[in-house]
Amino acid sequence: MEQEQTSDHPTPVKSEIWEWAKALIIAAVLVLLIRWFIFTPFIVEGPSMQPNFETGERLIVNKIIYSIRKPQRGEVIVFHAPQGRDYIKRVIALPGETVKIENNKVYVNNEELKEPYIQEAVARELQNGDDYNSDFAEMTVPEGHIFVMGDNRPNSQDSRAPMVGPVPYDKVVGRADVIFWPLSKISVVSHK
């Protein structure tokens, strides 16, 4: 009488399932690593960055760039605000620089800052007889910090406010690089 032989080899179906399981696990780990260490999504809330960013827009924030280099003037960043929320603002002045606002103009180290990203909004407000940039007494940005402001200067809680102040480097999440939602606004974020 012959005995049935059992095989230690997996069946083709079990092998296929195991291969799919491994692929899905690897994909999930890669997504988590990329999401955690390299890129993160961010949803714009509030009017502080109008006219360039609107409430509900979704951005991809590059989290690794500032481990390679420091933030630069004009870049749009996301940072942890003192109120426990993340804010999106534009870098205006760097450590050791002086910043002040007079007569609707921003000055960094006593030179007027050119801001093409809000030029039309400023002109429109001035034409209506309104201020866009309220006067702000000169201050020197502390070492290890950056001075940030929203593009919608009359309606932005930013470094001009004592409760926010200059932002320490260690509170910066990353640089906003891409608008990915809504689909009609997909674009690379301008940092100039």
XYZ file of N, CA and C in Angstrom:
576
model
N 0.831 -1.172 0.000
C 0.000 0.000 0.000
C 0.879 1.239 0.000
N 0.549 2.121 -0.899
C 1.337 3.355 -1.018
C 0.803 4.402 -0.057
N 1.758 5.146 0.537
C 1.352 6.240 1.420
C 1.304 7.524 0.620
N 0.341 8.362 1.022
C 0.257 9.679 0.382
C 1.422 10.513 0.832
N 2.028 11.202 -0.117
C 3.141 12.067 0.246
C 2.623 13.489 0.382
N 3.039 14.112 1.489
C 2.662 15.511 1.681
C 3.809 16.380 1.234
N 3.472 17.468 0.677
C 4.494 18.376 0.162
C 4.627 19.572 1.085
N 5.842 19.982 1.317
C 6.096 21.180 2.115
C 6.089 22.426 1.241
N 5.922 22.264 -0.024
C 5.902 23.411 -0.929
C 4.522 24.047 -0.941
N 4.473 25.385 -0.888
C 3.159 26.034 -0.916
C 2.506 25.868 -2.278
N 1.219 25.870 -2.248
C 0.481 25.781 -3.503
C 0.649 27.088 -4.262
N 0.416 27.074 -5.580
C 0.557 28.311 -6.353
C -0.348 29.432 -5.842
N -1.513 29.114 -5.339
C -2.434 30.141 -4.835
C -1.865 30.781 -3.566
N -1.359 29.929 -2.655
C -0.773 30.465 -1.422
C 0.444 31.324 -1.742
N 1.227 30.906 -2.684
C 2.415 31.653 -3.086
C 2.029 33.024 -3.661
N 1.002 33.033 -4.477
C 0.512 34.285 -5.073
C 0.002 35.234 -3.995
N -0.757 34.725 -3.034
C -1.282 35.545 -1.932
C -0.127 36.126 -1.116
N 0.887 35.299 -0.824
C 2.035 35.763 -0.046
C 2.788 36.869 -0.793
N 2.949 36.727 -2.087
C 3.638 37.758 -2.873
C 2.860 39.073 -2.840
N 1.551 39.004 -2.981
C 0.715 40.221 -2.909
C 0.783 40.852 -1.528
N 0.747 40.019 -0.499
C 0.820 40.530 0.872
C 2.145 41.261 1.102
N 3.250 40.662 0.643
C 4.560 41.315 0.791
C 4.590 42.651 0.047
N 4.064 42.665 -1.170
C 4.060 43.903 -1.963
C 3.248 44.996 -1.269
N 2.087 44.622 -0.724
C 1.242 45.607 -0.035
C 1.898 46.116 1.243
N 2.548 45.236 1.981
C 3.243 45.652 3.207
C 4.377 46.612 2.866
N 5.157 46.299 1.855
C 6.256 47.176 1.438
C 5.715 48.529 0.972
N 4.642 48.507 0.197
C 4.040 49.762 -0.269
C 3.552 50.599 0.906
N 2.910 49.968 1.879
C 2.406 50.700 3.047
C 3.550 51.307 3.849
N 4.619 50.560 4.025
C 5.785 51.077 4.755
C 6.391 52.264 4.004
N 6.517 52.146 2.689
C 7.064 53.259 1.898
C 6.183 54.499 1.990
N 4.878 54.311 1.903
C 3.950 55.450 2.021
C 4.113 56.111 3.378
N 4.166 55.319 4.432
C 4.326 55.883 5.775
C 5.652 56.628 5.914
N 6.724 56.040 5.413
C 8.032 56.710 5.498
C 8.042 58.022 4.721
N 7.508 57.999 3.503
C 7.461 59.220 2.693
C 6.581 60.263 3.375
N 5.433 59.847 3.846
C 4.485 60.767 4.505
C 5.072 61.340 5.790
N 5.761 60.529 6.543
C 6.273 60.929 7.842
C 7.520 61.775 7.728
N 8.420 61.450 6.797
C 9.728 62.086 6.768
C 9.985 63.001 5.580
N 9.264 62.854 4.485
C 9.610 63.621 3.284
C 8.518 64.607 2.894
N 7.298 64.145 2.697
C 6.203 65.026 2.276
C 5.002 64.830 3.195
N 4.212 65.890 3.339
C 2.978 65.782 4.101
C 1.933 66.681 3.454
N 0.671 66.280 3.489
C -0.372 67.165 2.951
C -0.720 68.250 3.964
N -1.212 69.374 3.478
C -1.635 70.485 4.332
C -2.860 71.115 3.699
N -3.870 71.433 4.513
C -5.086 72.082 4.019
C -5.074 73.536 4.472
N -5.223 74.449 3.536
C -5.262 75.878 3.846
C -6.578 76.187 4.547
N -6.480 76.893 5.668
C -7.666 77.325 6.404
C -7.558 78.819 6.656
N -8.579 79.554 6.290
C -8.607 80.983 6.561
C -8.069 81.815 5.415
N -8.262 83.137 5.514
C -7.929 84.051 4.416
C -6.518 84.635 4.453
N -5.671 84.218 5.369
C -4.397 84.919 5.585
C -3.418 84.877 4.408
N -3.594 83.949 3.481
C -2.656 83.874 2.353
C -3.308 84.256 1.020
N -4.521 84.813 1.065
C -5.146 85.300 -0.170
C -4.328 86.477 -0.696
N -4.219 86.691 -1.951
C -4.953 86.055 -3.037
C -4.289 84.798 -3.597
N -3.168 84.376 -3.014
C -2.405 83.265 -3.589
C -2.863 81.882 -3.155
N -3.479 81.774 -1.984
C -3.971 80.498 -1.478
C -5.342 80.725 -0.871
N -6.268 79.822 -1.155
C -7.650 79.942 -0.679
C -7.972 78.820 0.304
N -8.922 79.076 1.182
C -9.391 78.059 2.123
C -9.821 76.803 1.361
N -9.399 75.653 1.873
C -9.769 74.377 1.275
C -8.761 73.835 0.283
N -7.838 74.688 -0.175
C -6.811 74.167 -1.088
C -5.914 73.210 -0.321
N -5.468 72.181 -1.026
C -4.591 71.191 -0.416
C -3.213 71.290 -1.058
N -2.210 71.260 -0.184
C -0.831 71.439 -0.624
C 0.008 70.233 -0.230
N 1.089 70.044 -0.963
C 2.106 69.081 -0.552
C 3.247 69.891 0.040
N 3.601 69.556 1.278
C 4.660 70.259 1.998
C 5.903 69.373 2.013
N 7.007 69.939 1.550
C 8.295 69.257 1.505
C 8.936 69.359 2.889
N 9.018 68.240 3.606
C 9.527 68.257 4.974
C 11.038 68.076 5.063
N 11.667 67.648 3.993
C 13.087 67.322 4.072
C 14.006 68.484 3.666
N 13.489 69.435 2.900
C 14.345 70.491 2.353
C 15.093 71.272 3.430
N 14.438 71.509 4.574
C 15.091 72.324 5.601
C 16.031 71.533 6.503
N 16.152 70.239 6.252
C 17.226 69.497 6.910
C 18.491 69.593 6.056
N 18.325 70.057 4.810
C 19.452 70.247 3.893
C 19.939 71.693 3.936
N 18.985 72.644 4.019
C 19.319 74.067 4.069
C 18.256 74.832 4.847
N 18.535 76.085 5.168
C 17.614 76.922 5.939
C 16.579 77.571 5.010
N 15.431 77.983 5.561
C 14.425 78.684 4.745
C 14.992 79.971 4.143
N 14.483 80.332 2.986
C 14.941 81.531 2.287
C 13.783 82.507 2.109
N 14.125 83.778 1.974
C 13.117 84.819 1.797
C 12.228 84.510 0.592
N 10.936 84.712 0.764
C 9.972 84.490 -0.309
C 9.352 83.112 -0.307
N 9.968 82.159 0.389
C 9.407 80.808 0.416
C 8.148 80.769 1.275
N 7.203 79.938 0.858
C 5.969 79.732 1.602
C 6.182 78.506 2.475
N 6.032 78.714 3.789
C 6.311 77.625 4.731
C 5.076 77.290 5.565
N 5.111 76.102 6.144
C 4.132 75.688 7.138
C 4.916 75.504 8.429
N 4.357 76.026 9.536
C 5.036 75.903 10.820
C 4.030 75.665 11.940
N 4.544 75.132 13.048
C 3.720 74.908 14.235
C 3.587 76.245 14.959
N 2.367 76.771 15.014
C 2.111 78.045 15.691
C 1.927 77.793 17.189
N 2.128 78.841 18.000
C 1.990 78.669 19.447
C 0.598 78.190 19.889
N -0.420 78.429 19.085
C -1.780 78.045 19.461
C -2.073 76.568 19.213
N -1.077 75.789 18.863
C -1.276 74.362 18.650
C -1.779 74.012 17.258
N -1.782 74.976 16.363
C -2.196 74.732 14.975
C -0.998 74.937 14.069
N -1.119 74.475 12.834
C -0.088 74.755 11.840
C -0.553 75.919 10.986
N 0.347 76.869 10.758
C 0.068 78.047 9.939
C 0.859 77.963 8.651
N 0.343 78.639 7.619
C 1.067 78.794 6.364
C 1.331 80.286 6.174
N 2.593 80.649 5.961
C 2.991 82.053 5.798
C 4.187 82.114 4.850
N 4.575 83.348 4.518
C 5.711 83.572 3.628
C 6.887 84.127 4.421
N 8.097 83.635 4.136
C 9.305 84.113 4.808
C 9.643 85.509 4.282
N 9.762 86.458 5.209
C 10.048 87.848 4.862
C 11.474 88.241 5.233
N 11.913 87.855 6.431
C 13.261 88.233 6.890
C 13.913 87.055 7.595
N 15.232 87.040 7.536
C 16.046 85.943 8.053
C 16.765 86.363 9.331
N 17.394 85.421 10.037
C 18.063 85.752 11.302
C 19.070 86.899 11.146
N 19.017 87.833 12.099
C 19.952 88.960 12.094
C 19.519 90.125 11.230
N 18.494 89.950 10.398
C 18.027 91.043 9.541
C 17.025 91.909 10.301
N 16.938 93.177 9.894
C 15.919 94.060 10.464
C 14.746 94.113 9.510
N 13.562 94.222 10.081
C 12.348 94.324 9.278
C 11.473 95.416 9.869
N 10.863 96.221 8.989
C 9.907 97.238 9.433
C 8.930 97.496 8.293
N 7.787 98.083 8.653
C 6.783 98.445 7.655
C 6.447 99.914 7.861
N 6.558 100.694 6.786
C 6.219 102.116 6.799
C 5.538 102.473 5.495
N 4.484 103.259 5.582
C 3.787 103.745 4.389
C 3.455 102.626 3.402
N 2.935 101.516 3.918
C 2.516 100.379 3.094
C 3.663 99.643 2.409
N 4.880 99.876 2.841
C 6.030 99.192 2.240
C 6.787 98.422 3.305
N 7.239 97.221 2.947
C 8.029 96.384 3.845
C 9.500 96.630 3.533
N 10.279 96.851 4.591
C 11.713 97.069 4.438
C 12.472 95.988 5.195
N 13.451 95.395 4.529
C 14.366 94.452 5.160
C 15.752 95.056 5.038
N 16.408 95.265 6.186
C 17.714 95.937 6.235
C 17.657 97.283 5.509
N 16.566 98.014 5.733
C 16.332 99.358 5.176
C 16.190 99.400 3.665
N 15.993 98.261 3.026
C 15.736 98.217 1.588
C 14.315 97.712 1.367
N 13.583 98.390 0.478
C 12.210 97.977 0.211
C 12.191 96.570 -0.377
N 11.322 95.736 0.183
C 11.180 94.361 -0.287
C 10.254 94.343 -1.494
N 10.715 93.792 -2.584
C 9.881 93.641 -3.787
C 9.021 92.402 -3.585
N 7.702 92.567 -3.720
C 6.774 91.462 -3.464
C 5.792 91.309 -4.631
N 6.241 90.749 -5.750
C 5.362 90.606 -6.914
C 4.141 89.730 -6.633
N 4.220 88.830 -5.664
C 3.133 87.910 -5.347
C 1.917 88.613 -4.729
N 2.066 89.863 -4.275
C 0.911 90.599 -3.735
C 0.747 91.976 -4.378
N 1.504 92.241 -5.424
C 1.512 93.563 -6.061
C 0.109 94.033 -6.453
N -0.671 93.184 -7.089
C -2.019 93.568 -7.522
C -2.937 93.835 -6.329
N -2.856 93.015 -5.299
C -3.702 93.203 -4.114
C -3.370 94.508 -3.411
N -2.089 94.840 -3.307
C -1.673 96.093 -2.673
C -2.201 97.275 -3.483
N -2.024 97.238 -4.793
C -2.480 98.336 -5.657
C -3.990 98.534 -5.529
N -4.742 97.438 -5.471
C -6.199 97.518 -5.352
C -6.605 98.178 -4.028
N -5.962 97.785 -2.939
C -6.288 98.368 -1.628
C -5.927 99.853 -1.575
N -4.760 100.187 -2.110
C -4.337 101.598 -2.104
C -5.277 102.448 -2.951
N -5.735 101.885 -4.063
C -6.678 102.595 -4.937
C -7.998 102.857 -4.206
N -8.377 101.957 -3.316
C -9.592 102.129 -2.511
C -9.360 103.014 -1.290
N -8.116 103.471 -1.116
C -7.792 104.326 0.021
C -7.531 103.564 1.306
N -7.306 102.255 1.221
C -7.042 101.432 2.409
C -5.563 101.069 2.497
N -5.105 100.818 3.730
C -3.741 100.331 3.938
C -3.705 98.826 3.699
N -2.614 98.359 3.129
C -2.431 96.916 2.978
C -1.444 96.418 4.027
N -0.402 97.195 4.242
C 0.622 96.873 5.229
C 0.582 97.930 6.322
N 0.036 97.603 7.478
C 0.034 98.545 8.595
C 1.462 98.744 9.086
N 1.744 99.956 9.560
C 3.091 100.247 10.061
C 3.477 99.259 11.163
N 4.753 98.891 11.162
C 5.305 97.961 12.143
C 6.691 98.470 12.492
N 6.927 98.699 13.789
C 8.221 99.231 14.236
C 9.348 98.263 13.898
N 10.510 98.817 13.603
C 11.660 97.998 13.219
C 12.032 97.019 14.331
N 12.308 95.805 13.920
C 12.816 94.786 14.846
C 13.892 93.968 14.152
N 14.776 93.415 14.939
C 15.814 92.526 14.420
C 15.369 91.093 14.677
N 15.435 90.282 13.644
C 15.026 88.877 13.761
C 16.096 88.148 14.582
N 15.684 87.468 15.662
C 16.668 86.750 16.490
C 17.340 85.613 15.716
N 18.538 85.269 16.143
C 19.238 84.124 15.555
C 18.381 82.872 15.720
N 18.411 82.011 14.715
C 17.655 80.768 14.761
C 16.166 80.937 14.523
N 15.752 82.135 14.045
C 14.341 82.432 13.790
C 14.186 83.059 12.405
N 12.941 83.051 11.910
C 12.592 83.760 10.680
C 11.352 84.605 10.944
N 11.220 85.679 10.194
C 10.066 86.565 10.301
C 9.148 86.240 9.141
N 7.893 85.894 9.435
C 6.949 85.471 8.401
C 5.712 86.351 8.415
N 5.083 86.500 7.245
C 3.829 87.234 7.142
C 2.938 86.541 6.129
N 1.622 86.688 6.336
C 0.669 86.188 5.367
C 0.619 87.124 4.177
N 0.218 86.624 3.019
C 0.100 87.480 1.831
C -1.060 88.462 1.973
N -2.066 88.110 2.765
C -3.210 88.985 3.018
C -2.905 89.778 4.295
N -2.067 90.780 4.177
C -1.528 91.494 5.338
C -2.579 92.073 6.281
N -3.694 92.616 5.770
C -4.685 93.148 6.718
C -5.394 92.062 7.541
N -5.286 90.797 7.126
C -6.032 89.734 7.791
C -5.143 88.517 8.017
N -4.010 88.718 8.693
C -3.076 87.618 8.910
C -2.483 87.686 10.311
N -2.551 86.570 11.004
C -1.910 86.422 12.311
C -0.515 85.866 12.026
N 0.512 86.723 12.132
C 1.860 86.311 11.730
C 2.907 86.882 12.678
N 4.156 86.991 12.238
C 5.246 87.424 13.115
C 5.067 88.831 13.665
N 4.185 89.621 13.083
C 3.918 90.954 13.619
C 3.144 90.876 14.928
N 2.416 89.797 15.139
C 1.601 89.632 16.351
C 2.456 89.039 17.473
N 2.387 89.629 18.670
C 3.187 89.100 19.790
C 2.917 87.619 20.087
N 1.685 87.149 19.859
C 1.385 85.747 20.173
C 2.029 84.771 19.179
N 2.484 85.268 18.027
C 3.182 84.415 17.055
C 4.672 84.763 17.067
N 4.991 86.017 16.771
C 6.381 86.474 16.781
C 7.238 85.772 15.742
N 8.544 86.032 15.791
C 9.456 85.324 14.886
C 9.384 83.812 15.135
N 9.494 83.042 14.065
C 9.319 81.583 14.136
C 10.673 80.895 14.285
N 10.850 80.086 15.341
C 12.100 79.330 15.487
C 12.210 78.262 14.399
N 13.436 78.024 13.945
C 13.648 77.004 12.912
C 13.036 75.663 13.292
N 13.117 75.294 14.574
C 12.636 73.968 14.963
C 11.111 73.834 14.941
N 10.396 74.933 14.677
C 8.934 74.884 14.554
C 8.481 74.800 13.095
N 9.430 74.911 12.164
C 9.087 74.870 10.740
C 8.862 73.420 10.317
N 7.683 73.153 9.738
C 7.340 71.808 9.253
C 7.998 71.570 7.903
N 7.888 72.565 6.997
C 8.458 72.405 5.665
C 7.996 73.498 4.732
N 8.364 73.339 3.466
C 8.037 74.318 2.430
C 6.878 73.815 1.585
N 5.900 74.690 1.360
C 4.767 74.349 0.487
C 5.280 74.326 -0.948
N 5.167 73.181 -1.609
C 5.728 73.040 -2.961
C 4.689 72.884 -4.062
N 3.561 72.226 -3.779
C 2.587 71.932 -4.833
C 1.172 72.110 -4.299
N 0.319 72.760 -5.089
C -1.120 72.750 -4.825
C -1.660 71.558 -5.609
N -2.309 70.605 -4.911
C -2.818 69.438 -5.630
C -4.337 69.334 -5.619
N -5.015 70.241 -4.897
C -6.471 70.238 -4.882
C -6.965 71.643 -4.648
N -7.973 72.089 -5.345
C -8.775 71.397 -6.351
C -7.974 71.158 -7.635
N -8.431 70.197 -8.411
C -7.713 69.814 -9.624
C -7.504 70.998 -10.565
N -8.435 71.936 -10.573
C -8.321 73.084 -11.483
C -7.183 74.012 -11.089
N -6.631 73.862 -9.863
C -5.563 74.737 -9.397
C -4.246 74.014 -9.229
N -4.119 72.792 -9.749
C -2.859 72.060 -9.606
C -1.731 72.913 -10.174
N -0.724 73.154 -9.327
C 0.409 73.980 -9.766
C 1.545 73.881 -8.754
N 2.715 74.291 -9.202
C 3.878 74.400 -8.324
C 3.788 75.751 -7.632
N 4.073 75.795 -6.341
C 4.002 77.036 -5.577
C 5.181 77.929 -5.925
N 4.884 79.192 -6.242
C 5.938 80.169 -6.556
C 6.521 80.713 -5.249
N 7.818 80.759 -5.173
C 8.506 81.279 -3.982
C 9.223 82.586 -4.306
N 8.769 83.281 -5.310
C 9.394 84.558 -5.690
C 8.373 85.665 -5.651
